[in-house]
Amino acid sequence: MKVEPDYRKLLELAHYKMPFGKYKGRYLVDLPLAYLVWFRQKGFPKGKLGEHLTTMLDIKDNGLEPIIRKIQKEFPKE
């Protein structure tokens, strides 16, 4: 089985901003790891935001933040 990235989802994730709370307006990649871990403990929100927060936690846990930052730089949101 070959796994291929969904580039549209990666672009969306790279440019998705926190819609509420202490970090409102920040890109998800800029959220502190402790905040993402707190969400995991309390329960991620439902829907797209929860999916993106879960993915971002996985990205940060695996040291893959530079990939998201590269996407932000090379494909700026119009």
mmCIF file of N, CA, C and O in Angstrom:
data_model
loop_
_atom_site.group_PDB
_atom_site.id
_atom_site.type_symbol
_atom_site.label_atom_id
_atom_site.label_comp_id
_atom_site.label_asym_id
_atom_site.label_seq_id
_atom_site.Cartn_x
_atom_site.Cartn_y
_atom_site.Cartn_z
ATOM 1 N N MET A 1 0.846 -1.184 0.000
ATOM 2 C CA MET A 1 0.000 0.000 0.000
ATOM 3 C C MET A 1 0.885 1.238 0.000
ATOM 4 O O MET A 1 1.768 1.391 0.830
ATOM 5 N N LYS A 2 0.636 2.120 -0.924
ATOM 6 C CA LYS A 2 1.409 3.348 -1.038
ATOM 7 C C LYS A 2 0.638 4.485 -0.368
ATOM 8 O O LYS A 2 -0.544 4.689 -0.634
ATOM 9 N N VAL A 3 1.319 5.219 0.503
ATOM 10 C CA VAL A 3 0.697 6.340 1.201
ATOM 11 C C VAL A 3 1.141 7.632 0.514
ATOM 12 O O VAL A 3 2.329 7.874 0.354
ATOM 13 N N GLU A 4 0.179 8.432 0.112
ATOM 14 C CA GLU A 4 0.469 9.701 -0.558
ATOM 15 C C GLU A 4 -0.141 10.835 0.255
ATOM 16 O O GLU A 4 -1.279 10.726 0.718
ATOM 17 N N PRO A 5 0.611 11.924 0.429
ATOM 18 C CA PRO A 5 0.057 13.055 1.183
ATOM 19 C C PRO A 5 -1.052 13.756 0.404
ATOM 20 O O PRO A 5 -1.032 13.802 -0.822
ATOM 21 N N ASP A 6 -2.012 14.279 1.122
ATOM 22 C CA ASP A 6 -3.068 15.085 0.521
ATOM 23 C C ASP A 6 -2.600 16.537 0.598
ATOM 24 O O ASP A 6 -2.655 17.153 1.664
ATOM 25 N N TYR A 7 -2.107 17.059 -0.497
ATOM 26 C CA TYR A 7 -1.487 18.381 -0.514
ATOM 27 C C TYR A 7 -2.454 19.495 -0.148
ATOM 28 O O TYR A 7 -2.079 20.451 0.512
ATOM 29 N N ARG A 8 -3.708 19.351 -0.527
ATOM 30 C CA ARG A 8 -4.699 20.379 -0.163
ATOM 31 C C ARG A 8 -4.878 20.436 1.347
ATOM 32 O O ARG A 8 -4.974 21.514 1.930
ATOM 33 N N LYS A 9 -4.901 19.277 1.984
ATOM 34 C CA LYS A 9 -5.053 19.248 3.437
ATOM 35 C C LYS A 9 -3.811 19.813 4.132
ATOM 36 O O LYS A 9 -3.923 20.500 5.137
ATOM 37 N N LEU A 10 -2.643 19.523 3.589
ATOM 38 C CA LEU A 10 -1.415 20.090 4.159
ATOM 39 C C LEU A 10 -1.394 21.605 4.033
ATOM 40 O O LEU A 10 -1.010 22.311 4.972
ATOM 41 N N LEU A 11 -1.819 22.121 2.883
ATOM 42 C CA LEU A 11 -1.896 23.573 2.702
ATOM 43 C C LEU A 11 -2.884 24.189 3.679
ATOM 44 O O LEU A 11 -2.606 25.221 4.288
ATOM 45 N N GLU A 12 -4.032 23.554 3.839
ATOM 46 C CA GLU A 12 -5.030 24.066 4.770
ATOM 47 C C GLU A 12 -4.485 24.046 6.195
ATOM 48 O O GLU A 12 -4.620 25.017 6.940
ATOM 49 N N LEU A 13 -3.854 22.957 6.578
ATOM 50 C CA LEU A 13 -3.291 22.833 7.919
ATOM 51 C C LEU A 13 -2.227 23.902 8.165
ATOM 52 O O LEU A 13 -2.196 24.519 9.232
ATOM 53 N N ALA A 14 -1.377 24.137 7.191
ATOM 54 C CA ALA A 14 -0.297 25.113 7.346
ATOM 55 C C ALA A 14 -0.826 26.525 7.568
ATOM 56 O O ALA A 14 -0.184 27.336 8.233
ATOM 57 N N HIS A 15 -1.991 26.828 7.034
ATOM 58 C CA HIS A 15 -2.530 28.194 7.112
ATOM 59 C C HIS A 15 -3.725 28.314 8.067
ATOM 60 O O HIS A 15 -4.332 29.374 8.162
ATOM 61 N N TYR A 16 -4.030 27.250 8.792
ATOM 62 C CA TYR A 16 -5.173 27.258 9.712
ATOM 63 C C TYR A 16 -4.785 27.973 11.003
ATOM 64 O O TYR A 16 -3.730 27.711 11.571
ATOM 65 N N LYS A 17 -5.648 28.878 11.445
ATOM 66 C CA LYS A 17 -5.386 29.638 12.667
ATOM 67 C C LYS A 17 -6.355 29.220 13.765
ATOM 68 O O LYS A 17 -7.495 28.843 13.501
ATOM 69 N N MET A 18 -5.883 29.334 14.978
ATOM 70 C CA MET A 18 -6.707 29.016 16.145
ATOM 71 C C MET A 18 -7.858 30.014 16.206
ATOM 72 O O MET A 18 -7.624 31.227 16.221
ATOM 73 N N PRO A 19 -9.103 29.537 16.234
ATOM 74 C CA PRO A 19 -10.249 30.451 16.160
ATOM 75 C C PRO A 19 -10.714 31.037 17.495
ATOM 76 O O PRO A 19 -11.560 31.925 17.497
ATOM 77 N N PHE A 20 -10.153 30.573 18.609
ATOM 78 C CA PHE A 20 -10.638 31.068 19.904
ATOM 79 C C PHE A 20 -9.562 30.891 20.976
ATOM 80 O O PHE A 20 -8.540 30.245 20.753
ATOM 81 N N GLY A 21 -9.837 31.463 22.137
ATOM 82 C CA GLY A 21 -8.997 31.242 23.311
ATOM 83 C C GLY A 21 -7.752 32.093 23.373
ATOM 84 O O GLY A 21 -7.587 33.071 22.635
ATOM 85 N N LYS A 22 -6.879 31.706 24.258
ATOM 86 C CA LYS A 22 -5.641 32.425 24.541
ATOM 87 C C LYS A 22 -4.782 32.619 23.292
ATOM 88 O O LYS A 22 -4.092 33.614 23.152
ATOM 89 N N TYR A 23 -4.813 31.651 22.396
ATOM 90 C CA TYR A 23 -3.966 31.688 21.199
ATOM 91 C C TYR A 23 -4.757 32.021 19.928
ATOM 92 O O TYR A 23 -4.314 31.709 18.822
ATOM 93 N N LYS A 24 -5.888 32.664 20.089
ATOM 94 C CA LYS A 24 -6.726 33.038 18.943
ATOM 95 C C LYS A 24 -5.889 33.811 17.920
ATOM 96 O O LYS A 24 -5.146 34.728 18.256
ATOM 97 N N GLY A 25 -6.023 33.405 16.643
ATOM 98 C CA GLY A 25 -5.334 34.085 15.553
ATOM 99 C C GLY A 25 -3.947 33.546 15.241
ATOM 100 O O GLY A 25 -3.350 33.922 14.242
ATOM 101 N N ARG A 26 -3.435 32.647 16.061
ATOM 102 C CA ARG A 26 -2.113 32.065 15.795
ATOM 103 C C ARG A 26 -2.257 30.841 14.904
ATOM 104 O O ARG A 26 -3.225 30.087 14.992
ATOM 105 N N TYR A 27 -1.244 30.655 14.052
ATOM 106 C CA TYR A 27 -1.209 29.427 13.262
ATOM 107 C C TYR A 27 -1.081 28.241 14.205
ATOM 108 O O TYR A 27 -0.410 28.324 15.237
ATOM 109 N N LEU A 28 -1.689 27.130 13.844
ATOM 110 C CA LEU A 28 -1.638 25.953 14.705
ATOM 111 C C LEU A 28 -0.209 25.483 14.933
ATOM 112 O O LEU A 28 0.127 25.006 16.013
ATOM 113 N N VAL A 29 0.653 25.651 13.961
ATOM 114 C CA VAL A 29 2.046 25.242 14.114
ATOM 115 C C VAL A 29 2.761 26.084 15.176
ATOM 116 O O VAL A 29 3.755 25.643 15.751
ATOM 117 N N ASP A 30 2.227 27.260 15.476
ATOM 118 C CA ASP A 30 2.831 28.138 16.473
ATOM 119 C C ASP A 30 2.293 27.899 17.884
ATOM 120 O O ASP A 30 2.755 28.537 18.837
ATOM 121 N N LEU A 31 1.340 26.991 18.030
ATOM 122 C CA LEU A 31 0.812 26.688 19.357
ATOM 123 C C LEU A 31 1.846 25.895 20.153
ATOM 124 O O LEU A 31 2.531 25.029 19.598
ATOM 125 N N PRO A 32 1.963 26.178 21.443
ATOM 126 C CA PRO A 32 2.898 25.410 22.267
ATOM 127 C C PRO A 32 2.489 23.939 22.346
ATOM 128 O O PRO A 32 1.297 23.617 22.388
ATOM 129 N N LEU A 33 3.467 23.077 22.405
ATOM 130 C CA LEU A 33 3.209 21.647 22.508
ATOM 131 C C LEU A 33 2.368 21.340 23.751
ATOM 132 O O LEU A 33 1.453 20.514 23.699
ATOM 133 N N ALA A 34 2.655 22.016 24.848
ATOM 134 C CA ALA A 34 1.906 21.779 26.091
ATOM 135 C C ALA A 34 0.415 22.059 25.905
ATOM 136 O O ALA A 34 -0.433 21.368 26.494
ATOM 137 N N TYR A 35 0.075 23.051 25.101
ATOM 138 C CA TYR A 35 -1.326 23.380 24.827
ATOM 139 C C TYR A 35 -2.006 22.251 24.045
ATOM 140 O O TYR A 35 -3.137 21.866 24.339
ATOM 141 N N LEU A 36 -1.293 21.701 23.075
ATOM 142 C CA LEU A 36 -1.842 20.592 22.289
ATOM 143 C C LEU A 36 -2.006 19.348 23.156
ATOM 144 O O LEU A 36 -2.996 18.625 23.030
ATOM 145 N N VAL A 37 -1.051 19.104 24.041
ATOM 146 C CA VAL A 37 -1.149 17.963 24.953
ATOM 147 C C VAL A 37 -2.338 18.158 25.897
ATOM 148 O O VAL A 37 -3.080 17.209 26.178
ATOM 149 N N TRP A 38 -2.541 19.382 26.367
ATOM 150 C CA TRP A 38 -3.685 19.684 27.226
ATOM 151 C C TRP A 38 -4.998 19.363 26.496
ATOM 152 O O TRP A 38 -5.896 18.758 27.071
ATOM 153 N N PHE A 39 -5.087 19.746 25.237
ATOM 154 C CA PHE A 39 -6.284 19.435 24.445
ATOM 155 C C PHE A 39 -6.491 17.923 24.356
ATOM 156 O O PHE A 39 -7.611 17.432 24.458
ATOM 157 N N ARG A 40 -5.404 17.193 24.147
ATOM 158 C CA ARG A 40 -5.532 15.732 24.056
ATOM 159 C C ARG A 40 -6.090 15.168 25.366
ATOM 160 O O ARG A 40 -6.943 14.282 25.357
ATOM 161 N N GLN A 41 -5.630 15.705 26.488
ATOM 162 C CA GLN A 41 -6.102 15.226 27.791
ATOM 163 C C GLN A 41 -7.558 15.590 28.042
ATOM 164 O O GLN A 41 -8.309 14.796 28.607
ATOM 165 N N LYS A 42 -7.960 16.789 27.639
ATOM 166 C CA LYS A 42 -9.321 17.270 27.874
ATOM 167 C C LYS A 42 -10.304 16.830 26.796
ATOM 168 O O LYS A 42 -11.503 16.827 27.010
ATOM 169 N N GLY A 43 -9.771 16.515 25.635
ATOM 170 C CA GLY A 43 -10.604 16.138 24.493
ATOM 171 C C GLY A 43 -10.544 17.210 23.418
ATOM 172 O O GLY A 43 -10.820 18.380 23.704
ATOM 173 N N PHE A 44 -10.150 16.810 22.228
ATOM 174 C CA PHE A 44 -10.077 17.744 21.115
ATOM 175 C C PHE A 44 -11.483 18.171 20.708
ATOM 176 O O PHE A 44 -12.432 17.396 20.841
ATOM 177 N N PRO A 45 -11.623 19.394 20.188
ATOM 178 C CA PRO A 45 -12.939 19.820 19.684
ATOM 179 C C PRO A 45 -13.373 18.918 18.537
ATOM 180 O O PRO A 45 -12.555 18.283 17.873
ATOM 181 N N LYS A 46 -14.649 18.898 18.290
ATOM 182 C CA LYS A 46 -15.198 18.132 17.169
ATOM 183 C C LYS A 46 -14.896 18.860 15.857
ATOM 184 O O LYS A 46 -14.630 20.059 15.839
ATOM 185 N N GLY A 47 -14.946 18.131 14.782
ATOM 186 C CA GLY A 47 -14.839 18.719 13.454
ATOM 187 C C GLY A 47 -13.418 18.981 12.986
ATOM 188 O O GLY A 47 -12.452 18.382 13.474
ATOM 189 N N LYS A 48 -13.325 19.894 12.035
ATOM 190 C CA LYS A 48 -12.069 20.192 11.356
ATOM 191 C C LYS A 48 -10.988 20.678 12.326
ATOM 192 O O LYS A 48 -9.828 20.273 12.232
ATOM 193 N N LEU A 49 -11.370 21.550 13.267
ATOM 194 C CA LEU A 49 -10.380 22.063 14.213
ATOM 195 C C LEU A 49 -9.766 20.923 15.025
ATOM 196 O O LEU A 49 -8.543 20.849 15.166
ATOM 197 N N GLY A 50 -10.588 20.037 15.525
ATOM 198 C CA GLY A 50 -10.078 18.899 16.290
ATOM 199 C C GLY A 50 -9.153 18.016 15.471
ATOM 200 O O GLY A 50 -8.115 17.558 15.962
ATOM 201 N N GLU A 51 -9.518 17.794 14.214
ATOM 202 C CA GLU A 51 -8.671 16.990 13.327
ATOM 203 C C GLU A 51 -7.326 17.673 13.114
ATOM 204 O O GLU A 51 -6.277 17.033 13.163
ATOM 205 N N HIS A 52 -7.362 18.988 12.881
ATOM 206 C CA HIS A 52 -6.118 19.729 12.652
ATOM 207 C C HIS A 52 -5.250 19.773 13.910
ATOM 208 O O HIS A 52 -4.030 19.649 13.826
ATOM 209 N N LEU A 53 -5.869 19.938 15.084
ATOM 210 C CA LEU A 53 -5.091 19.956 16.321
ATOM 211 C C LEU A 53 -4.442 18.599 16.576
ATOM 212 O O LEU A 53 -3.285 18.517 16.991
ATOM 213 N N THR A 54 -5.176 17.524 16.309
ATOM 214 C CA THR A 54 -4.628 16.182 16.463
ATOM 215 C C THR A 54 -3.437 15.968 15.526
ATOM 216 O O THR A 54 -2.388 15.473 15.937
ATOM 217 N N THR A 55 -3.604 16.374 14.289
ATOM 218 C CA THR A 55 -2.528 16.238 13.311
ATOM 219 C C THR A 55 -1.324 17.077 13.714
ATOM 220 O O THR A 55 -0.172 16.622 13.625
ATOM 221 N N MET A 56 -1.568 18.301 14.184
ATOM 222 C CA MET A 56 -0.460 19.172 14.572
ATOM 223 C C MET A 56 0.289 18.600 15.769
ATOM 224 O O MET A 56 1.516 18.694 15.841
ATOM 225 N N LEU A 57 -0.416 17.981 16.694
ATOM 226 C CA LEU A 57 0.255 17.336 17.822
ATOM 227 C C LEU A 57 1.168 16.222 17.315
ATOM 228 O O LEU A 57 2.320 16.108 17.755
ATOM 229 N N ASP A 58 0.686 15.420 16.391
ATOM 230 C CA ASP A 58 1.513 14.359 15.803
ATOM 231 C C ASP A 58 2.734 14.952 15.096
ATOM 232 O O ASP A 58 3.847 14.430 15.213
ATOM 233 N N ILE A 59 2.532 16.031 14.373
ATOM 234 C CA ILE A 59 3.627 16.687 13.651
ATOM 235 C C ILE A 59 4.687 17.181 14.632
ATOM 236 O O ILE A 59 5.883 16.946 14.457
ATOM 237 N N LYS A 60 4.242 17.857 15.683
ATOM 238 C CA LYS A 60 5.183 18.392 16.669
ATOM 239 C C LYS A 60 5.883 17.271 17.439
ATOM 240 O O LYS A 60 7.077 17.347 17.705
ATOM 241 N N ASP A 61 5.138 16.225 17.796
ATOM 242 C CA ASP A 61 5.731 15.085 18.510
ATOM 243 C C ASP A 61 6.843 14.428 17.706
ATOM 244 O O ASP A 61 7.780 13.864 18.272
ATOM 245 N N ASN A 62 6.735 14.481 16.398
ATOM 246 C CA ASN A 62 7.715 13.835 15.521
ATOM 247 C C ASN A 62 8.729 14.797 14.920
ATOM 248 O O ASN A 62 9.484 14.418 14.022
ATOM 249 N N GLY A 63 8.734 16.050 15.391
ATOM 250 C CA GLY A 63 9.732 17.017 14.934
ATOM 251 C C GLY A 63 9.582 17.425 13.479
ATOM 252 O O GLY A 63 10.574 17.750 12.823
ATOM 253 N N LEU A 64 8.351 17.439 12.976
ATOM 254 C CA LEU A 64 8.119 17.736 11.562
ATOM 255 C C LEU A 64 7.644 19.164 11.308
ATOM 256 O O LEU A 64 7.202 19.487 10.199
ATOM 257 N N GLU A 65 7.755 20.035 12.298
ATOM 258 C CA GLU A 65 7.316 21.423 12.136
ATOM 259 C C GLU A 65 7.965 22.128 10.944
ATOM 260 O O GLU A 65 7.307 22.917 10.267
ATOM 261 N N PRO A 66 9.257 21.859 10.667
ATOM 262 C CA PRO A 66 9.875 22.541 9.515
ATOM 263 C C PRO A 66 9.135 22.308 8.194
ATOM 264 O O PRO A 66 9.137 23.175 7.323
ATOM 265 N N ILE A 67 8.492 21.175 8.058
ATOM 266 C CA ILE A 67 7.734 20.903 6.825
ATOM 267 C C ILE A 67 6.568 21.885 6.713
ATOM 268 O O ILE A 67 6.326 22.453 5.643
ATOM 269 N N ILE A 68 5.850 22.104 7.817
ATOM 270 C CA ILE A 68 4.710 23.026 7.804
ATOM 271 C C ILE A 68 5.198 24.449 7.561
ATOM 272 O O ILE A 68 4.596 25.200 6.790
ATOM 273 N N ARG A 69 6.291 24.829 8.186
ATOM 274 C CA ARG A 69 6.828 26.181 7.996
ATOM 275 C C ARG A 69 7.295 26.392 6.552
ATOM 276 O O ARG A 69 7.123 27.467 5.991
ATOM 277 N N LYS A 70 7.845 25.357 5.950
ATOM 278 C CA LYS A 70 8.263 25.444 4.548
ATOM 279 C C LYS A 70 7.049 25.627 3.638
ATOM 280 O O LYS A 70 7.076 26.428 2.707
ATOM 281 N N ILE A 71 5.978 24.906 3.926
ATOM 282 C CA ILE A 71 4.749 25.054 3.151
ATOM 283 C C ILE A 71 4.225 26.485 3.284
ATOM 284 O O ILE A 71 3.826 27.102 2.298
ATOM 285 N N GLN A 72 4.232 27.028 4.505
ATOM 286 C CA GLN A 72 3.768 28.399 4.716
ATOM 287 C C GLN A 72 4.594 29.386 3.887
ATOM 288 O O GLN A 72 4.049 30.326 3.306
ATOM 289 N N LYS A 73 5.885 29.167 3.847
ATOM 290 C CA LYS A 73 6.778 30.082 3.136
ATOM 291 C C LYS A 73 6.649 29.953 1.617
ATOM 292 O O LYS A 73 6.574 30.952 0.907
ATOM 293 N N GLU A 74 6.617 28.733 1.134
ATOM 294 C CA GLU A 74 6.629 28.492 -0.311
ATOM 295 C C GLU A 74 5.244 28.629 -0.943
ATOM 296 O O GLU A 74 5.142 28.853 -2.150
ATOM 297 N N PHE A 75 4.210 28.492 -0.142
ATOM 298 C CA PHE A 75 2.838 28.601 -0.664
ATOM 299 C C PHE A 75 2.032 29.537 0.232
ATOM 300 O O PHE A 75 1.134 29.103 0.952
ATOM 301 N N PRO A 76 2.367 30.838 0.209
ATOM 302 C CA PRO A 76 1.647 31.782 1.075
ATOM 303 C C PRO A 76 0.166 31.817 0.735
ATOM 304 O O PRO A 76 -0.225 31.630 -0.422
ATOM 305 N N LYS A 77 -0.627 32.058 1.756
ATOM 306 C CA LYS A 77 -2.077 32.148 1.553
ATOM 307 C C LYS A 77 -2.369 33.423 0.794
ATOM 308 O O LYS A 77 -1.871 34.493 1.138
ATOM 309 N N GLU A 78 -3.174 33.304 -0.218
ATOM 310 C CA GLU A 78 -3.476 34.460 -1.074
ATOM 311 C C GLU A 78 -4.507 35.356 -0.468
ATOM 312 O O GLU A 78 -5.350 35.025 0.257
#
